[in-house]
Short mmCIF file of C-alpha atoms and ligand atoms in Angstrom, two decimals:
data_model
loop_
_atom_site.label_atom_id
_atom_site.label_comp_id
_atom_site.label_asym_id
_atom_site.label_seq_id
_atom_site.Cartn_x
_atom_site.Cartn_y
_atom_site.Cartn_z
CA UNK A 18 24.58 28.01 139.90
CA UNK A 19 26.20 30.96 138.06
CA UNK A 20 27.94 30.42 134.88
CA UNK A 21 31.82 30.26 134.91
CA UNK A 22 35.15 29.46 132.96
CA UNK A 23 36.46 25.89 134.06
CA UNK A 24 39.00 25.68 137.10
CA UNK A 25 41.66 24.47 134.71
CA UNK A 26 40.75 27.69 132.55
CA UNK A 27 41.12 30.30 135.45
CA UNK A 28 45.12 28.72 136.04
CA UNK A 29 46.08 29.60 132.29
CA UNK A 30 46.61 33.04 131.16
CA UNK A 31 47.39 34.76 127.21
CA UNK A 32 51.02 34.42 126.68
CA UNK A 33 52.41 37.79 127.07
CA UNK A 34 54.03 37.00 123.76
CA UNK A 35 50.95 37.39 122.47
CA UNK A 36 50.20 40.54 124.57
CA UNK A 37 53.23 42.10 123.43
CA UNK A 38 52.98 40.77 119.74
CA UNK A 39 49.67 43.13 119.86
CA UNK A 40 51.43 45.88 121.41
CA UNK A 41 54.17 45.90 119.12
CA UNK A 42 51.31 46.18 116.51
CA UNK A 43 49.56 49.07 117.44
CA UNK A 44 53.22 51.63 117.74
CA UNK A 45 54.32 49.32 114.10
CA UNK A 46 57.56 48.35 115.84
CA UNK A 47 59.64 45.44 115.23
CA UNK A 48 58.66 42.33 117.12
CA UNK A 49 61.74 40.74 118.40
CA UNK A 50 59.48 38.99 120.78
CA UNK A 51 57.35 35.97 118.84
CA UNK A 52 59.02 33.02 117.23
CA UNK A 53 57.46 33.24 113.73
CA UNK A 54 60.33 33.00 111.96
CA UNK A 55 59.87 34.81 108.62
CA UNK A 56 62.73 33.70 106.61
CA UNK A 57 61.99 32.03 103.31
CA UNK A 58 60.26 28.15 102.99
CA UNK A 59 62.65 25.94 101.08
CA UNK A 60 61.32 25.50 97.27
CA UNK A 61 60.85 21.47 97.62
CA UNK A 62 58.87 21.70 100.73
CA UNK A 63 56.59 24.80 99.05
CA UNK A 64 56.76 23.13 95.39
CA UNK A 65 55.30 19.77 96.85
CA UNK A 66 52.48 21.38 98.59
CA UNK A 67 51.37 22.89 95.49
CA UNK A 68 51.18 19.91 93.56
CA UNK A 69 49.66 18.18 96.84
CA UNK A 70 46.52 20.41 96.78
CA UNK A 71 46.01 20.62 93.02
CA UNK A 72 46.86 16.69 93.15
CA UNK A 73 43.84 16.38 95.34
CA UNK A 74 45.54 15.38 98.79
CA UNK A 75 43.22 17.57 101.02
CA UNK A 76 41.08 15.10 102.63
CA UNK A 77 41.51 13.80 106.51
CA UNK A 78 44.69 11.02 106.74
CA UNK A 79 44.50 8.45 108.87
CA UNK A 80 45.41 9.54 112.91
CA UNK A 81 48.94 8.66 112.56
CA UNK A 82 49.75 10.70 109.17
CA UNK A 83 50.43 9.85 106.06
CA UNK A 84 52.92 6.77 105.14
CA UNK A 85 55.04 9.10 103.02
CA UNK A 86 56.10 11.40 106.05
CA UNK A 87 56.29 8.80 108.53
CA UNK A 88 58.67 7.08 106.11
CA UNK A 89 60.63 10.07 105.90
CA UNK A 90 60.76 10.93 109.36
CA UNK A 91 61.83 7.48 110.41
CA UNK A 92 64.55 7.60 107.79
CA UNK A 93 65.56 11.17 109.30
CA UNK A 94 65.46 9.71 112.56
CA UNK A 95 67.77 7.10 111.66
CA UNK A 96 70.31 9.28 109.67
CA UNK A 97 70.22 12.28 111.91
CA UNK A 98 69.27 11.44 115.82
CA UNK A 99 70.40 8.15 115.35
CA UNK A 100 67.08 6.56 116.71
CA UNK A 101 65.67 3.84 114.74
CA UNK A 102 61.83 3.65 114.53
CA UNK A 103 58.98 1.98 112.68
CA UNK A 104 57.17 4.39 110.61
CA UNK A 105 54.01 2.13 111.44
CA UNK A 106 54.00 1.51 114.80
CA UNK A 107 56.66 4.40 116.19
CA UNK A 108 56.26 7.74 114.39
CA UNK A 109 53.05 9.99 114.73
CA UNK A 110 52.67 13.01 112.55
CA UNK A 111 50.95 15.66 114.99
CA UNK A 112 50.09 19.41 114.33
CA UNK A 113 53.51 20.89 115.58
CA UNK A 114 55.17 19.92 118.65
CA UNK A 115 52.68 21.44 120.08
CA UNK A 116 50.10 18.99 119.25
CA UNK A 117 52.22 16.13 120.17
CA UNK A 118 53.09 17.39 123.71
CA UNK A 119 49.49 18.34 124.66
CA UNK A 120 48.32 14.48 122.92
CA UNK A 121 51.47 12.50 124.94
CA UNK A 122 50.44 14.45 127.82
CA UNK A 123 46.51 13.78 127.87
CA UNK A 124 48.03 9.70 126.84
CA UNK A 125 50.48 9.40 129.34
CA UNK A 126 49.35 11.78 132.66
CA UNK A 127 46.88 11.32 135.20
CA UNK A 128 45.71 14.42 137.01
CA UNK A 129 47.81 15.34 139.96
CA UNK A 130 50.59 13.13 138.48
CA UNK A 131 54.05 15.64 138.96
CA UNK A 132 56.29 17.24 136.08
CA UNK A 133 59.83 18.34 136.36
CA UNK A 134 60.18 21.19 134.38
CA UNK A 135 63.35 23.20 134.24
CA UNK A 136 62.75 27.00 134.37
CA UNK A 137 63.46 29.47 132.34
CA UNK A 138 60.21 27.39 130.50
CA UNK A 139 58.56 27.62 127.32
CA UNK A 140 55.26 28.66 128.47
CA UNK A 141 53.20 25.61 126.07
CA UNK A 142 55.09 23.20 128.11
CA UNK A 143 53.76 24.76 131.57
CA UNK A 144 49.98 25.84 129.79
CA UNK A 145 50.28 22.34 128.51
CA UNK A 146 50.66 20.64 132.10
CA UNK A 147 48.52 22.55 133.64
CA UNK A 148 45.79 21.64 131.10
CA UNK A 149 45.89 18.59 131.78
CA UNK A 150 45.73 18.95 135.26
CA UNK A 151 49.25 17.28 136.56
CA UNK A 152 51.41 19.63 138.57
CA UNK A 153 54.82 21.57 137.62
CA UNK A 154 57.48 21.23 139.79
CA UNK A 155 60.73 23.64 139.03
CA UNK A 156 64.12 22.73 139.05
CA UNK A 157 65.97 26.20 138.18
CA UNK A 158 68.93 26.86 136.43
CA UNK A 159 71.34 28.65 137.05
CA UNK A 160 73.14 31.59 134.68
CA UNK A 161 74.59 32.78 133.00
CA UNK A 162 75.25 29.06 131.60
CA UNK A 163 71.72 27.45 132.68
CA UNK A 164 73.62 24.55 135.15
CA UNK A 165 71.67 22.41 137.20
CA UNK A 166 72.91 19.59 139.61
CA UNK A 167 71.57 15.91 140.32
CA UNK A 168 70.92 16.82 143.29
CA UNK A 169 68.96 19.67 141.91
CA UNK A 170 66.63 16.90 140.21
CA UNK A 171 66.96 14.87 143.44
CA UNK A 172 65.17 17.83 145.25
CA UNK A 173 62.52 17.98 142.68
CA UNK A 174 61.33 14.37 142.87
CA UNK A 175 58.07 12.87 144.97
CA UNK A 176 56.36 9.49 145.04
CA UNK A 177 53.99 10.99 142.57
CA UNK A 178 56.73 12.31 139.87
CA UNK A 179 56.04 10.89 136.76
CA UNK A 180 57.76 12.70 134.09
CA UNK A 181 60.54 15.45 133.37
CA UNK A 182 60.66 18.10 130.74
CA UNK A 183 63.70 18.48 128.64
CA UNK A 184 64.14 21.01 125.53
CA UNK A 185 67.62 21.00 124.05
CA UNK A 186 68.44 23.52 121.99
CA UNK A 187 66.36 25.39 125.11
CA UNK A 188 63.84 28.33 124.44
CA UNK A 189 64.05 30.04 126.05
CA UNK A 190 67.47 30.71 127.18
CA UNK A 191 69.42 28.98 124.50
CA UNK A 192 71.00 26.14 126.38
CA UNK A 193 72.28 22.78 124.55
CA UNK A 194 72.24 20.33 127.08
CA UNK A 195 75.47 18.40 127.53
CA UNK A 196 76.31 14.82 127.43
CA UNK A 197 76.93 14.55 130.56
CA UNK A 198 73.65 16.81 132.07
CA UNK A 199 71.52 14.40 129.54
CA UNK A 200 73.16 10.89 131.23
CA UNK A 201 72.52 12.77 134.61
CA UNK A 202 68.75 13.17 133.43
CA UNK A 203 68.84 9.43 131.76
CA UNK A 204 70.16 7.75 135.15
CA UNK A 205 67.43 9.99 137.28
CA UNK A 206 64.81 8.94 134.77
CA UNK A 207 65.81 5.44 134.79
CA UNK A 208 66.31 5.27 139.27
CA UNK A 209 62.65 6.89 139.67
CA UNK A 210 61.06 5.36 136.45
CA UNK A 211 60.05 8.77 134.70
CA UNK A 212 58.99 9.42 131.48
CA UNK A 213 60.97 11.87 129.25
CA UNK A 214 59.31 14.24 126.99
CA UNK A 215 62.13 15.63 125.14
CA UNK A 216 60.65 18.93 122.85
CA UNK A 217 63.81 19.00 119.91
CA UNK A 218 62.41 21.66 117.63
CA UNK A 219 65.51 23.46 117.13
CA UNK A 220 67.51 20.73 117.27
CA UNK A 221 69.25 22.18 113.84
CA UNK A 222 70.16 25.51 115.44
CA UNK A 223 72.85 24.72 117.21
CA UNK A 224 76.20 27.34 117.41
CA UNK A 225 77.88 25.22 120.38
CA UNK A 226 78.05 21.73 120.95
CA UNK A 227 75.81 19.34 119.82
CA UNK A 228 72.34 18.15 119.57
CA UNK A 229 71.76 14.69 121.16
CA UNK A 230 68.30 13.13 121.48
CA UNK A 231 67.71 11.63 124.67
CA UNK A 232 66.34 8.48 123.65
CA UNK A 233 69.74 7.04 122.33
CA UNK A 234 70.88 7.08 126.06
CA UNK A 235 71.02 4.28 127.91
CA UNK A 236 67.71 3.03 129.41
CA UNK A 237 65.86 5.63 127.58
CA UNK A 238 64.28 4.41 124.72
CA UNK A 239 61.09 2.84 125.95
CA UNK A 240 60.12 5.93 128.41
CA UNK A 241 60.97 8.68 125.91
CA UNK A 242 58.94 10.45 124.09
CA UNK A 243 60.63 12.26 121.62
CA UNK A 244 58.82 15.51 120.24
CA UNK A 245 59.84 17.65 117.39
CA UNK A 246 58.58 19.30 114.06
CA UNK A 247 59.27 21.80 110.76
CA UNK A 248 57.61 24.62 111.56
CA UNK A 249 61.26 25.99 112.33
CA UNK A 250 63.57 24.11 110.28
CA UNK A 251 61.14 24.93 107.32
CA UNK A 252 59.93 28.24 108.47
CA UNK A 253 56.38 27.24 108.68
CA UNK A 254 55.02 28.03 111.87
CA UNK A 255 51.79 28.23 110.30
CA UNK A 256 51.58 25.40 108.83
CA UNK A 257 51.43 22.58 111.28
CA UNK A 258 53.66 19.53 110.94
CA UNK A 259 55.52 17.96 114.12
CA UNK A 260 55.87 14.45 115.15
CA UNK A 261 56.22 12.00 118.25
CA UNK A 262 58.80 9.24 118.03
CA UNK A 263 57.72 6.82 120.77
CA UNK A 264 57.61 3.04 121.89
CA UNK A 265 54.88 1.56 120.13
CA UNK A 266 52.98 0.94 123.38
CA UNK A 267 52.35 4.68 123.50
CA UNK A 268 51.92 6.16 119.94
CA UNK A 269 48.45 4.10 119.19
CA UNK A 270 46.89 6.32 122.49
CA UNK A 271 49.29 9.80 121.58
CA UNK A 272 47.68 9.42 117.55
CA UNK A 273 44.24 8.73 119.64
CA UNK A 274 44.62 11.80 121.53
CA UNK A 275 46.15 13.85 119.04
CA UNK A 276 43.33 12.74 116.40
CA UNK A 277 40.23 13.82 119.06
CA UNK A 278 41.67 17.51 119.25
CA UNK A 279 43.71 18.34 115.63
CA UNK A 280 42.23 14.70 113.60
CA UNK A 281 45.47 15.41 111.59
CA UNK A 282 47.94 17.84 110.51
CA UNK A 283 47.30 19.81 107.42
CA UNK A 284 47.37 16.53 104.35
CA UNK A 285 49.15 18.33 101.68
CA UNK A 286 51.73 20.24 104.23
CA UNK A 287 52.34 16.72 105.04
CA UNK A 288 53.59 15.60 101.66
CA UNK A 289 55.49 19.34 101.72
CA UNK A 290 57.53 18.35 104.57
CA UNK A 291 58.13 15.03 103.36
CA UNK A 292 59.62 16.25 100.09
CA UNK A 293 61.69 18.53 101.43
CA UNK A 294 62.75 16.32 104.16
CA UNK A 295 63.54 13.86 100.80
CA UNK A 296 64.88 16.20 98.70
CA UNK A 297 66.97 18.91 100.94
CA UNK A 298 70.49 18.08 101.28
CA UNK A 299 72.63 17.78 104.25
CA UNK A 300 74.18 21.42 103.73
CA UNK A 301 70.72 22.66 103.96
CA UNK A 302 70.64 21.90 107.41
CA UNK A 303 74.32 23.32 108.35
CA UNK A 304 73.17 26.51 106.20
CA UNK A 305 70.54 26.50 109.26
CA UNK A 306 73.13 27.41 111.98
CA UNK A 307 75.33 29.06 109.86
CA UNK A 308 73.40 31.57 108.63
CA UNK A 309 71.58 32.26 112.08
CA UNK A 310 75.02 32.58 114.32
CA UNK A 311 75.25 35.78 111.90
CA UNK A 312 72.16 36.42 113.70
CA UNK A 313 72.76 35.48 117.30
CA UNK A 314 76.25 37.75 116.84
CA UNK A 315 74.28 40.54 115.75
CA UNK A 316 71.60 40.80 118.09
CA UNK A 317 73.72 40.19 121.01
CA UNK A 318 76.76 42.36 119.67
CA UNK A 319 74.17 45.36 120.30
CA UNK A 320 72.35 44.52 123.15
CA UNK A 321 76.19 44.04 124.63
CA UNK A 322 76.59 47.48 123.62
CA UNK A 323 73.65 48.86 125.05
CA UNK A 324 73.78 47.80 128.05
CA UNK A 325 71.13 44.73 128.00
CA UNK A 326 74.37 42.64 128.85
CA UNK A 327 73.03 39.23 126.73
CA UNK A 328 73.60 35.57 127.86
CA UNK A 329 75.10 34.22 124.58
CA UNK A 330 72.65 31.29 123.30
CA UNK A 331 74.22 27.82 122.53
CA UNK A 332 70.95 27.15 120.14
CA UNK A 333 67.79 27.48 119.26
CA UNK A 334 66.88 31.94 118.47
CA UNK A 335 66.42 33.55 121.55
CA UNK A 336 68.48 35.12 123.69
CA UNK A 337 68.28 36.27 127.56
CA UNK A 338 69.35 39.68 128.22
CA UNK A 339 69.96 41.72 131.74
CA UNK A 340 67.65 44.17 131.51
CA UNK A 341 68.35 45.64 135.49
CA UNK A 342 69.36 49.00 134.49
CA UNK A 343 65.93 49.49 132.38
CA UNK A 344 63.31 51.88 133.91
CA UNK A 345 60.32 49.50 136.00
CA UNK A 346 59.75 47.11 138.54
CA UNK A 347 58.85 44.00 137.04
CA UNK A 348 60.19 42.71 133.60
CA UNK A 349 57.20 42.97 132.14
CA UNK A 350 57.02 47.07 132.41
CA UNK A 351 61.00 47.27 131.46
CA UNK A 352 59.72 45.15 128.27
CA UNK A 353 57.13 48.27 127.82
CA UNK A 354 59.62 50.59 128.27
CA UNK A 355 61.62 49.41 125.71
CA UNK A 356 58.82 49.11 123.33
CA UNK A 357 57.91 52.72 124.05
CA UNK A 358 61.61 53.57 123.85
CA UNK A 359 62.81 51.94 120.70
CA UNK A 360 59.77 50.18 118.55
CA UNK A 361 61.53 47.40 119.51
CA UNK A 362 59.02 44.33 121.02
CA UNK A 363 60.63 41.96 123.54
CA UNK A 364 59.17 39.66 125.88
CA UNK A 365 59.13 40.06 129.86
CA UNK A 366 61.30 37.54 131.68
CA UNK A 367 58.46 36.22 134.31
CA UNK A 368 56.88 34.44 131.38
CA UNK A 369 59.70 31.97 131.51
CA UNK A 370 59.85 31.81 135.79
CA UNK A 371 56.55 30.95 138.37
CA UNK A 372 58.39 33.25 140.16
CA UNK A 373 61.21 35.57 139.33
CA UNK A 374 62.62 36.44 136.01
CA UNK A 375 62.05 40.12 136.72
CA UNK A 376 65.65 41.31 135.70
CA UNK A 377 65.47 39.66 132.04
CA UNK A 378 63.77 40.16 128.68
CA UNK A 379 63.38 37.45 125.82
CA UNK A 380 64.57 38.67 122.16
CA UNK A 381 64.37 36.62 119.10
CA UNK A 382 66.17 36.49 115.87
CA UNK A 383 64.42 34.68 114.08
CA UNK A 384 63.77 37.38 111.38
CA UNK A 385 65.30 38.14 108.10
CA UNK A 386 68.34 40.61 107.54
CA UNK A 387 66.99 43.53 107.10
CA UNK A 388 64.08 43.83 110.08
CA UNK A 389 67.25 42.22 112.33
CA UNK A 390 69.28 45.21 111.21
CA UNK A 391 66.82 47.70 111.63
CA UNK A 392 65.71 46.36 115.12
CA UNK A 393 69.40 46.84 115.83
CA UNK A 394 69.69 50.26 114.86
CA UNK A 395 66.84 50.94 116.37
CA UNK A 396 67.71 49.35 119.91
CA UNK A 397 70.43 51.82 119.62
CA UNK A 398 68.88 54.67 120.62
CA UNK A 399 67.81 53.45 124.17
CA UNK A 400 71.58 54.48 125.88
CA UNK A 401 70.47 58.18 124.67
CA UNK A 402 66.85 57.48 126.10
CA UNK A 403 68.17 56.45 129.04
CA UNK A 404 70.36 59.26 129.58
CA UNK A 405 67.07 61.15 129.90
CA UNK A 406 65.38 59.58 132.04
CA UNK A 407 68.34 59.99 134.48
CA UNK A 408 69.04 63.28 134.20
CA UNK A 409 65.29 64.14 134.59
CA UNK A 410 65.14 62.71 137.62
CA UNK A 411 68.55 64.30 138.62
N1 PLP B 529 58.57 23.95 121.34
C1 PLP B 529 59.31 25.04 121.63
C2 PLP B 529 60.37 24.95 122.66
C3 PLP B 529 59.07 26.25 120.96
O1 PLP B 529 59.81 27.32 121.25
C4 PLP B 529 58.04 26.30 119.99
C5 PLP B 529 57.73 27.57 119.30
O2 PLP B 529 58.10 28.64 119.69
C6 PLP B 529 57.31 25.15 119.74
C7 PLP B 529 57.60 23.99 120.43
C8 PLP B 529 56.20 25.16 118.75
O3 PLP B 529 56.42 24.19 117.78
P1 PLP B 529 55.32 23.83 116.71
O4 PLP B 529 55.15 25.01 115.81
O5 PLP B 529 55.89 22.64 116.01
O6 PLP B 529 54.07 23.53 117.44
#
């Protein structure tokens, strides 16, 4: 026997938002491409960390979290998504969504088990599946709105479906997911008797319509499995606090899960995010979309006016842009281009597609004012850039 990665090992990849993260690194450009959101941690959430550690809260908490987070998170729940919970038996305090989707998924899949996942993806939620062995199956939508069908979902479904994928405010094309598309998914969910893992991380970014949480449809509570966190709402990607809001009959084997992997999230981030969750008032939260719509017009006033015609983002901080007049074949050498072109990082298309995507790149704007602004004035350059490309090959 030679020695060899796992099967389930060879089927993931690196994220090329990594790849291009390191890229962007090595010219010193501005990465437009990762999430990492490097605007400033609110004081109450930073303050109570602090006091945490030099309080001595830095041992392992119990699987679930600690009370003082679940409290507030339930109480959030309430106020905000309007889904009551029991901070006991209902709320599970996970290391970032991320955490909670891979320790639902290793809870509540069996290999081989089916996933409806709408495409463009976020590539955890594919890695994730795969990882666990149950198969993606794609139900595409369609731009430059992101629109699906029921029958779209109708295609999608087998006798071994046993979930669907939903991420409203979407990364990474920006959709909010309407009323009427989420009672569409709640009625399909319902007729096949799916579970719905429902990823709401930027559910406070939101420029058009509004956020709704799945689980308040009808039907929906007991197969939902609501997943969300603060490394966005916060801006602390690095520090590890999400949370699962489930039915009871779940959470005990999701905490079980999440607990053989993580054990917990960080103990005195916890009491962090609980503070600020406590103490941060509602304007806090509509500062949130406020201040990044500045962003959103920015970023997509110039890539308008370069020629990367943008698909305007309803939420969350990335936008889709038509990169078909860039030099390459596949997205992911029009996203070097660019780089090369303008220090400016982006992220090729096909990471969001199994198969297409080749005409679009991912940009974030997530990023304070000034890199924003100088990632604008630098993405200005490329018409000129262009220009000489075609007249050298004229
Ligand atoms: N879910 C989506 C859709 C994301 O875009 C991201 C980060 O980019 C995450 C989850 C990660 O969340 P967390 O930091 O809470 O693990």
């Amino acid at each position: 026997m030679s020695l060899s990665l796992s099967r389930r090992a060879a089927r993931t990849v690196q994220s090329e938002i990594r790849v291009m993260s390191i890229e962007c690194e090595k010219i010193k450009g501005i990465n437009l491409s990762q999430g990492v959101c490097d605007t400033e941690v609110p004081e109450p959430v930073r303050e109570a960390a602090k006091r945490a550690i030099d309080g001595g809260i830095n041992s392992y908490t119990r699987a679930e979290g600690l009370a003082p987070i679940r409290e507030a998170i339930a109480e959030k729940m309430r106020r905000f998504n309007g889904i009551e919970c029991d901070p006991e038996t209902e709320v599970i305090v996970n290391s970032g969504a991320t955490g909670s989707f891979y320790a639902a998924c290793m809870a509540l899949l069996n290999p081989g088990d089916e996933v409806i996942l709408f495409e463009p993806y976020y590539g955890y939620h594919l890695n994730t599946i795969v990882a666990v062995e149950a198969e993606p199956v794609y139900v595409t939508l369609r731009p430059p709105h992101w629109t699906f069908s029921p029958e779209d979902l109708e295609r999608a479904v087998t006798p071994r479906t046993r979930a669907i994928v939903i991420n409203s405010p979407a990364n990474p094309s920006g959709k909010v997911f309407s009323r009427q598309e989420l009672e569409w998914i709640a009625d399909f969910a319902c007729r096949h008797d799916l579970f719905v893992f429902t990823d709401e991380i930027y559910e406070y970014f939101i420029y058009e319509g509004e956020h709704i949480s799945p689980a308040t449809l009808k039907g929906m509570r007991e197969r939902t499995i609501t997943m969300s966190g603060y490394s966005k709402t916060f801006s602390i990607t690095g520090w590890r606090v999400g949370y699962t809001i489930c039915d009871r009959k779940w959470a005990q084997s999701i905490a079980y899960f999440h607990d053989l992997v993580y054990v917990c999230a960080p103990a005195p981030l916890q009491i962090g995010v609980a503070e600020g969750i406590r103490q941060l008032p509602e304007s806090f939260y509509g500062q949130i979309a406020k201040e990044y719509v500045q962003k959103r017009d920015l970023l997509c006033g110039t890539l308008k006016e370069i020629g990367l015609t943008p698909s305007v983002p309803k939420g969350s901080y990335y936008v889709l842009a038509d990169a078909s007049d860039l030099p390459g074949r596949t997205s992911k050498e029009r996203a070097r281009y660019l780089l090369q072109a303008t220090g400016v990082a982006s992220v090729a298309g096909s990471a969001f597609y199994h198969d297409g995507g080749e005409d679009l790149l991912r940009f974030c704007f997530a990023k304070n004012d000034a890199d924003l602004e100088e990632a604008c004035r630098r993405l200005k350059v490329l018409p000129e850039k262009l220009g000489a490309v075609l007249k050298s090959r004229a």
